[in-house]
PDB file of C-alpha atoms in Angstrom:
ATOM      1  CA  MET A 186      43.721 146.896 185.157  1.00 43.00           C
ATOM      2  CA  LYS A 187      43.414 150.408 186.399  1.00 43.00           C
ATOM      3  CA  ALA A 188      45.740 153.638 184.176  1.00 42.00           C
ATOM      4  CA  SER A 189      47.836 154.181 187.340  1.00 46.00           C
ATOM      5  CA  SER A 190      51.123 152.682 187.236  1.00 48.00           C
ATOM      6  CA  LYS A 191      50.110 149.094 187.631  1.00 52.00           C
ATOM      7  CA  PRO A 192      50.907 148.339 183.673  1.00 54.00           C
ATOM      8  CA  LEU A 193      54.594 149.650 184.145  1.00 54.00           C
ATOM      9  CA  ARG A 194      54.764 147.179 187.095  1.00 59.00           C
ATOM     10  CA  PRO A 195      54.912 143.728 185.385  1.00 53.00           C
ATOM     11  CA  ARG A 196      57.512 145.385 182.431  1.00 56.00           C
ATOM     12  CA  ILE A 197      59.682 146.342 184.996  1.00 57.00           C
ATOM     13  CA  ILE A 198      59.370 143.068 187.328  1.00 57.00           C
ATOM     14  CA  ALA A 199      59.665 140.934 184.121  1.00 54.00           C
ATOM     15  CA  ALA A 200      62.913 142.397 182.825  1.00 53.00           C
ATOM     16  CA  THR A 201      64.604 142.451 185.663  1.00 53.00           C
ATOM     17  CA  LEU A 202      63.120 138.703 186.951  1.00 51.00           C
ATOM     18  CA  PHE A 203      64.720 137.702 183.599  1.00 54.00           C
ATOM     19  CA  ALA A 204      67.310 139.411 183.818  1.00 50.00           C
ATOM     20  CA  ALA A 205      68.782 137.829 186.574  1.00 50.00           C
ATOM     21  CA  LEU A 206      67.199 134.351 186.204  1.00 50.00           C
ATOM     22  CA  LEU A 207      69.248 133.680 182.592  1.00 50.00           C
ATOM     23  CA  CYS A 208      72.755 135.320 184.234  1.00 44.00           C
ATOM     24  CA  SER A 209      72.521 132.416 187.267  1.00 46.00           C
ATOM     25  CA  SER A 210      74.610 129.804 186.707  1.00 43.00           C
ATOM     26  CA  SER A 211      78.078 128.118 187.620  1.00 38.00           C
ATOM     27  CA  THR A 212      81.335 128.542 186.321  1.00 35.00           C
ATOM     28  CA  THR A 213      83.345 126.302 187.731  1.00 35.00           C
ATOM     29  CA  PHE A 214      83.680 123.540 185.067  1.00 37.00           C
ATOM     30  CA  ALA A 215      86.381 124.886 182.775  1.00 36.00           C
ATOM     31  CA  GLY A 216      85.962 123.938 179.226  1.00 43.00           C
ATOM     32  CA  SER A 217      81.962 124.464 179.511  1.00 80.00           C
ATOM     33  CA  GLY A 218      80.245 127.729 179.238  1.00 83.00           C
ATOM     34  CA  PRO A 219      78.533 129.385 181.882  1.00 83.00           C
ATOM     35  CA  PHE A 220      75.012 128.491 181.112  1.00 78.00           C
ATOM     36  CA  ALA A 221      76.037 124.552 181.245  1.00 80.00           C
ATOM     37  CA  GLU A 222      74.294 123.908 184.647  1.00 77.00           C
ATOM     38  CA  MET A 223      70.804 125.470 183.711  1.00 75.00           C
ATOM     39  CA  ALA A 224      69.091 122.920 181.481  1.00 79.00           C
ATOM     40  CA  GLY A 225      65.847 122.656 182.974  1.00 85.00           C
ATOM     41  CA  VAL A 226      63.005 123.861 185.405  1.00 91.00           C
ATOM     42  CA  TRP A 227      63.806 126.142 187.836  1.00 87.00           C
ATOM     43  CA  SER A 228      61.208 127.532 190.604  1.00 94.00           C
ATOM     44  CA  GLY A 229      60.802 129.598 193.723  1.00 96.00           C
ATOM     45  CA  SER A 230      59.672 132.973 195.286  1.00 96.00           C
ATOM     46  CA  GLY A 231      60.635 136.468 196.977  1.00 90.00           C
ATOM     47  CA  THR A 232      59.542 139.262 197.566  1.00 87.00           C
ATOM     48  CA  ILE A 233      59.588 143.013 195.577  1.00 82.00           C
ATOM     49  CA  SER A 234      60.333 146.206 197.414  1.00 85.00           C
ATOM     50  CA  LEU A 235      58.074 149.258 195.633  1.00 79.00           C
ATOM     51  CA  ASP A 236      58.536 153.118 195.763  1.00 82.00           C
ATOM     52  CA  SER A 237      55.939 153.477 197.723  1.00 86.00           C
ATOM     53  CA  GLY A 238      57.222 151.570 200.833  1.00 88.00           C
ATOM     54  CA  GLY A 239      54.995 148.314 200.040  1.00 87.00           C
ATOM     55  CA  SER A 240      56.236 145.112 198.966  1.00 90.00           C
ATOM     56  CA  GLU A 241      54.867 142.018 197.680  1.00 90.00           C
ATOM     57  CA  ARG A 242      55.180 138.238 197.077  1.00 94.00           C
ATOM     58  CA  ILE A 243      56.068 136.875 193.634  1.00 92.00           C
ATOM     59  CA  ARG A 244      56.018 133.518 192.546  1.00 94.00           C
ATOM     60  CA  CYS A 245      58.347 131.726 189.404  1.00 88.00           C
ATOM     61  CA  ARG A 246      59.026 129.006 187.261  1.00 87.00           C
ATOM     62  CA  ALA A 247      61.693 129.194 184.627  1.00 83.00           C
ATOM     63  CA  THR A 248      62.561 126.494 181.531  1.00 85.00           C
ATOM     64  CA  TYR A 249      66.208 126.805 180.257  1.00 82.00           C
ATOM     65  CA  ALA A 250      66.999 125.001 177.476  1.00 92.00           C
ATOM     66  CA  VAL A 251      70.694 125.743 176.695  1.00 88.00           C
ATOM     67  CA  SER A 252      73.150 125.449 173.716  1.00 93.00           C
ATOM     68  CA  GLY A 253      75.836 121.864 173.356  1.00 92.00           C
ATOM     69  CA  ASP A 254      79.007 124.289 174.445  1.00 92.00           C
ATOM     70  CA  GLY A 255      76.832 125.730 177.990  1.00 85.00           C
ATOM     71  CA  THR A 256      77.466 129.888 176.041  1.00 89.00           C
ATOM     72  CA  GLY A 257      74.063 130.257 174.386  1.00 87.00           C
ATOM     73  CA  LEU A 258      70.871 130.322 176.811  1.00 83.00           C
ATOM     74  CA  ASN A 259      66.964 130.436 175.598  1.00 89.00           C
ATOM     75  CA  GLN A 260      64.470 130.966 178.245  1.00 84.00           C
ATOM     76  CA  ASN A 261      60.248 131.040 179.276  1.00 85.00           C
ATOM     77  CA  LEU A 262      59.919 132.499 182.194  1.00 80.00           C
ATOM     78  CA  VAL A 263      56.759 132.860 184.188  1.00 81.00           C
ATOM     79  CA  CYS A 264      55.843 135.048 187.262  1.00 81.00           C
ATOM     80  CA  ALA A 265      53.189 135.829 189.143  1.00 82.00           C
ATOM     81  CA  SER A 266      52.276 137.904 192.027  1.00 82.00           C
ATOM     82  CA  ASP A 267      48.887 138.577 193.483  1.00 82.00           C
ATOM     83  CA  SER A 268      48.241 141.792 191.108  1.00 73.00           C
ATOM     84  CA  TYR A 269      49.128 139.843 187.608  1.00 69.00           C
ATOM     85  CA  LYS A 270      50.747 137.784 185.392  1.00 75.00           C
ATOM     86  CA  PHE A 271      53.653 137.772 182.964  1.00 74.00           C
ATOM     87  CA  GLU A 272      55.352 135.757 180.931  1.00 81.00           C
ATOM     88  CA  LEU A 273      58.860 136.225 179.354  1.00 79.00           C
ATOM     89  CA  LYS A 274      61.353 134.743 176.058  1.00 85.00           C
ATOM     90  CA  SER A 275      65.026 135.568 176.431  1.00 83.00           C
ATOM     91  CA  ASP A 276      68.204 134.799 174.374  1.00 85.00           C
ATOM     92  CA  VAL A 277      71.608 135.107 175.770  1.00 84.00           C
ATOM     93  CA  LEU A 278      75.021 134.400 174.652  1.00 91.00           C
ATOM     94  CA  ALA A 279      78.259 134.398 176.794  1.00 91.00           C
ATOM     95  CA  LYS A 280      81.622 134.821 175.305  1.00 93.00           C
ATOM     96  CA  ASP A 281      85.063 135.572 176.846  1.00 91.00           C
ATOM     97  CA  GLY A 282      83.226 136.315 180.613  1.00 89.00           C
ATOM     98  CA  SER A 283      81.336 138.738 179.065  1.00 95.00           C
ATOM     99  CA  LEU A 284      77.016 137.364 178.494  1.00 94.00           C
ATOM    100  CA  SER A 285      74.791 139.820 176.128  1.00 96.00           C
ATOM    101  CA  GLY A 286      71.576 139.087 174.430  1.00 94.00           C
ATOM    102  CA  SER A 287      67.184 140.244 174.698  1.00 90.00           C
ATOM    103  CA  TRP A 288      64.345 139.251 175.528  1.00 82.00           C
ATOM    104  CA  ASN A 289      60.333 139.725 174.958  1.00 81.00           C
ATOM    105  CA  GLU A 290      57.704 140.113 177.638  1.00 79.00           C
ATOM    106  CA  ILE A 291      55.330 138.441 174.962  1.00 82.00           C
ATOM    107  CA  THR A 292      52.383 139.730 176.388  1.00 77.00           C
ATOM    108  CA  ARG A 293      52.531 143.474 177.161  1.00 75.00           C
ATOM    109  CA  ASN A 294      55.185 142.665 173.647  1.00 80.00           C
ATOM    110  CA  VAL A 295      57.564 145.084 175.363  1.00 79.00           C
ATOM    111  CA  GLY A 296      61.461 143.924 175.018  1.00 84.00           C
ATOM    112  CA  GLY A 297      64.845 145.067 175.979  1.00 92.00           C
ATOM    113  CA  SER A 298      68.753 144.317 176.101  1.00 95.00           C
ATOM    114  CA  VAL A 299      70.543 142.195 178.706  1.00 92.00           C
ATOM    115  CA  GLU A 300      74.768 142.845 179.209  1.00 95.00           C
ATOM    116  CA  GLY A 301      76.962 141.336 181.857  1.00 92.00           C
ATOM    117  CA  ARG A 302      80.167 139.982 183.277  1.00 88.00           C
ATOM    118  CA  ALA A 303      80.217 136.374 184.688  1.00 76.00           C
ATOM    119  CA  GLY A 304      83.344 135.424 187.006  1.00 67.00           C
ATOM    120  CA  ASN A 305      84.162 133.366 189.455  1.00 63.00           C
ATOM    121  CA  GLY A 306      80.385 132.152 190.236  1.00 63.00           C
ATOM    122  CA  GLN A 307      79.245 135.961 190.132  1.00 68.00           C
ATOM    123  CA  PHE A 308      77.552 137.027 187.892  1.00 73.00           C
ATOM    124  CA  ASP A 309      76.790 141.008 187.618  1.00 77.00           C
ATOM    125  CA  VAL A 310      74.665 142.386 185.590  1.00 78.00           C
ATOM    126  CA  ILE A 311      72.089 145.766 184.174  1.00 81.00           C
ATOM    127  CA  VAL A 312      69.071 144.521 182.326  1.00 81.00           C
ATOM    128  CA  SER A 313      67.678 148.179 180.472  1.00 86.00           C
ATOM    129  CA  ALA A 314      64.009 148.831 178.035  1.00 87.00           C
ATOM    130  CA  ALA A 315      63.006 151.974 177.577  1.00 85.00           C
ATOM    131  CA  ALA A 316      61.638 153.298 180.584  1.00 77.00           C
ATOM    132  CA  PHE A 317      64.437 151.537 183.057  1.00 73.00           C
ATOM    133  CA  LYS A 318      67.326 149.929 184.577  1.00 78.00           C
ATOM    134  CA  ALA A 319      68.467 147.538 186.566  1.00 79.00           C
ATOM    135  CA  LYS A 320      71.273 145.994 188.357  1.00 85.00           C
ATOM    136  CA  LEU A 321      71.582 142.746 189.669  1.00 79.00           C
ATOM    137  CA  SER A 322      73.403 140.287 191.672  1.00 78.00           C
ATOM    138  CA  VAL A 323      73.421 135.767 191.512  1.00 74.00           C
ATOM    139  CA  THR A 324      74.302 133.669 193.068  1.00 75.00           C
ATOM    140  CA  THR A 325      74.181 130.219 192.566  1.00 74.00           C
ATOM    141  CA  HIS A 326      75.615 126.813 195.027  1.00 76.00           C
ATOM    142  CA  GLY A 327      74.159 123.678 193.546  1.00 80.00           C
ATOM    143  CA  ASN A 328      70.948 123.641 192.787  1.00 89.00           C
ATOM    144  CA  LYS A 329      70.013 126.335 194.514  1.00 85.00           C
ATOM    145  CA  GLN A 330      70.059 130.094 193.264  1.00 82.00           C
ATOM    146  CA  SER A 331      69.928 133.854 194.813  1.00 80.00           C
ATOM    147  CA  VAL A 332      68.977 136.580 193.138  1.00 79.00           C
ATOM    148  CA  SER A 333      69.371 140.445 194.474  1.00 84.00           C
ATOM    149  CA  ILE A 334      67.727 143.200 192.212  1.00 81.00           C
ATOM    150  CA  SER A 335      68.169 146.825 192.587  1.00 87.00           C
ATOM    151  CA  SER A 336      66.706 149.733 190.568  1.00 80.00           C
ATOM    152  CA  ASP A 337      65.882 153.708 190.702  1.00 77.00           C
ATOM    153  CA  GLY A 338      62.087 152.458 188.911  1.00 71.00           C
ATOM    154  CA  ALA A 339      58.664 151.997 190.614  1.00 70.00           C
ATOM    155  CA  ILE A 340      60.458 148.259 191.827  1.00 72.00           C
ATOM    156  CA  LYS A 341      63.117 149.779 194.352  1.00 82.00           C
ATOM    157  CA  GLY A 342      64.104 145.885 194.649  1.00 80.00           C
ATOM    158  CA  ALA A 343      63.792 142.321 194.815  1.00 82.00           C
ATOM    159  CA  SER A 344      65.097 139.001 196.606  1.00 85.00           C
ATOM    160  CA  ILE A 345      64.011 135.247 195.356  1.00 84.00           C
ATOM    161  CA  SER A 346      65.142 132.124 195.532  1.00 90.00           C
ATOM    162  CA  LEU A 347      65.264 129.413 193.237  1.00 89.00           C
ATOM    163  CA  SER A 348      65.516 125.791 193.118  1.00 95.00           C
ATOM    164  CA  ARG A 349      66.033 123.448 190.548  1.00 93.00           C
ATOM    165  CA  ALA A 350      63.081 121.150 189.525  1.00 81.00           C
TER     166      ALA A 350
END
């Protein structure tokens, strides 16, 4: 790997994708937490827009373990593009419409926090680490998820579609 900005790209992508995936669930079932519908394996692909003006395809696979009441989520996410691969682990809790938790990209030993709100099937999240902050919007319809990401960092944005396997 070159000594350019490439080592930072996987961290930024990992954090933003991770936060997006972990906040994507349905809140339409009364009495269950926002992660109640997340258990299982999800996979998909999308496009990342770089600040250089270029873009790159990315493929992801996520495995979710959900607490019995649907308010806790443990995630393992693996994503790859033509130029790199990363693996993330996370823990997130939901309480009274708020989401909070942490993530760790294990191959590069970098991590950060996830904070946001859930309501009416819409998730608005901010994911943070030492070097960046990104905003995410997530919508889920049945077994399909759409994720939109925007950032002022090396990764300007992303559009990702996931399906439950």
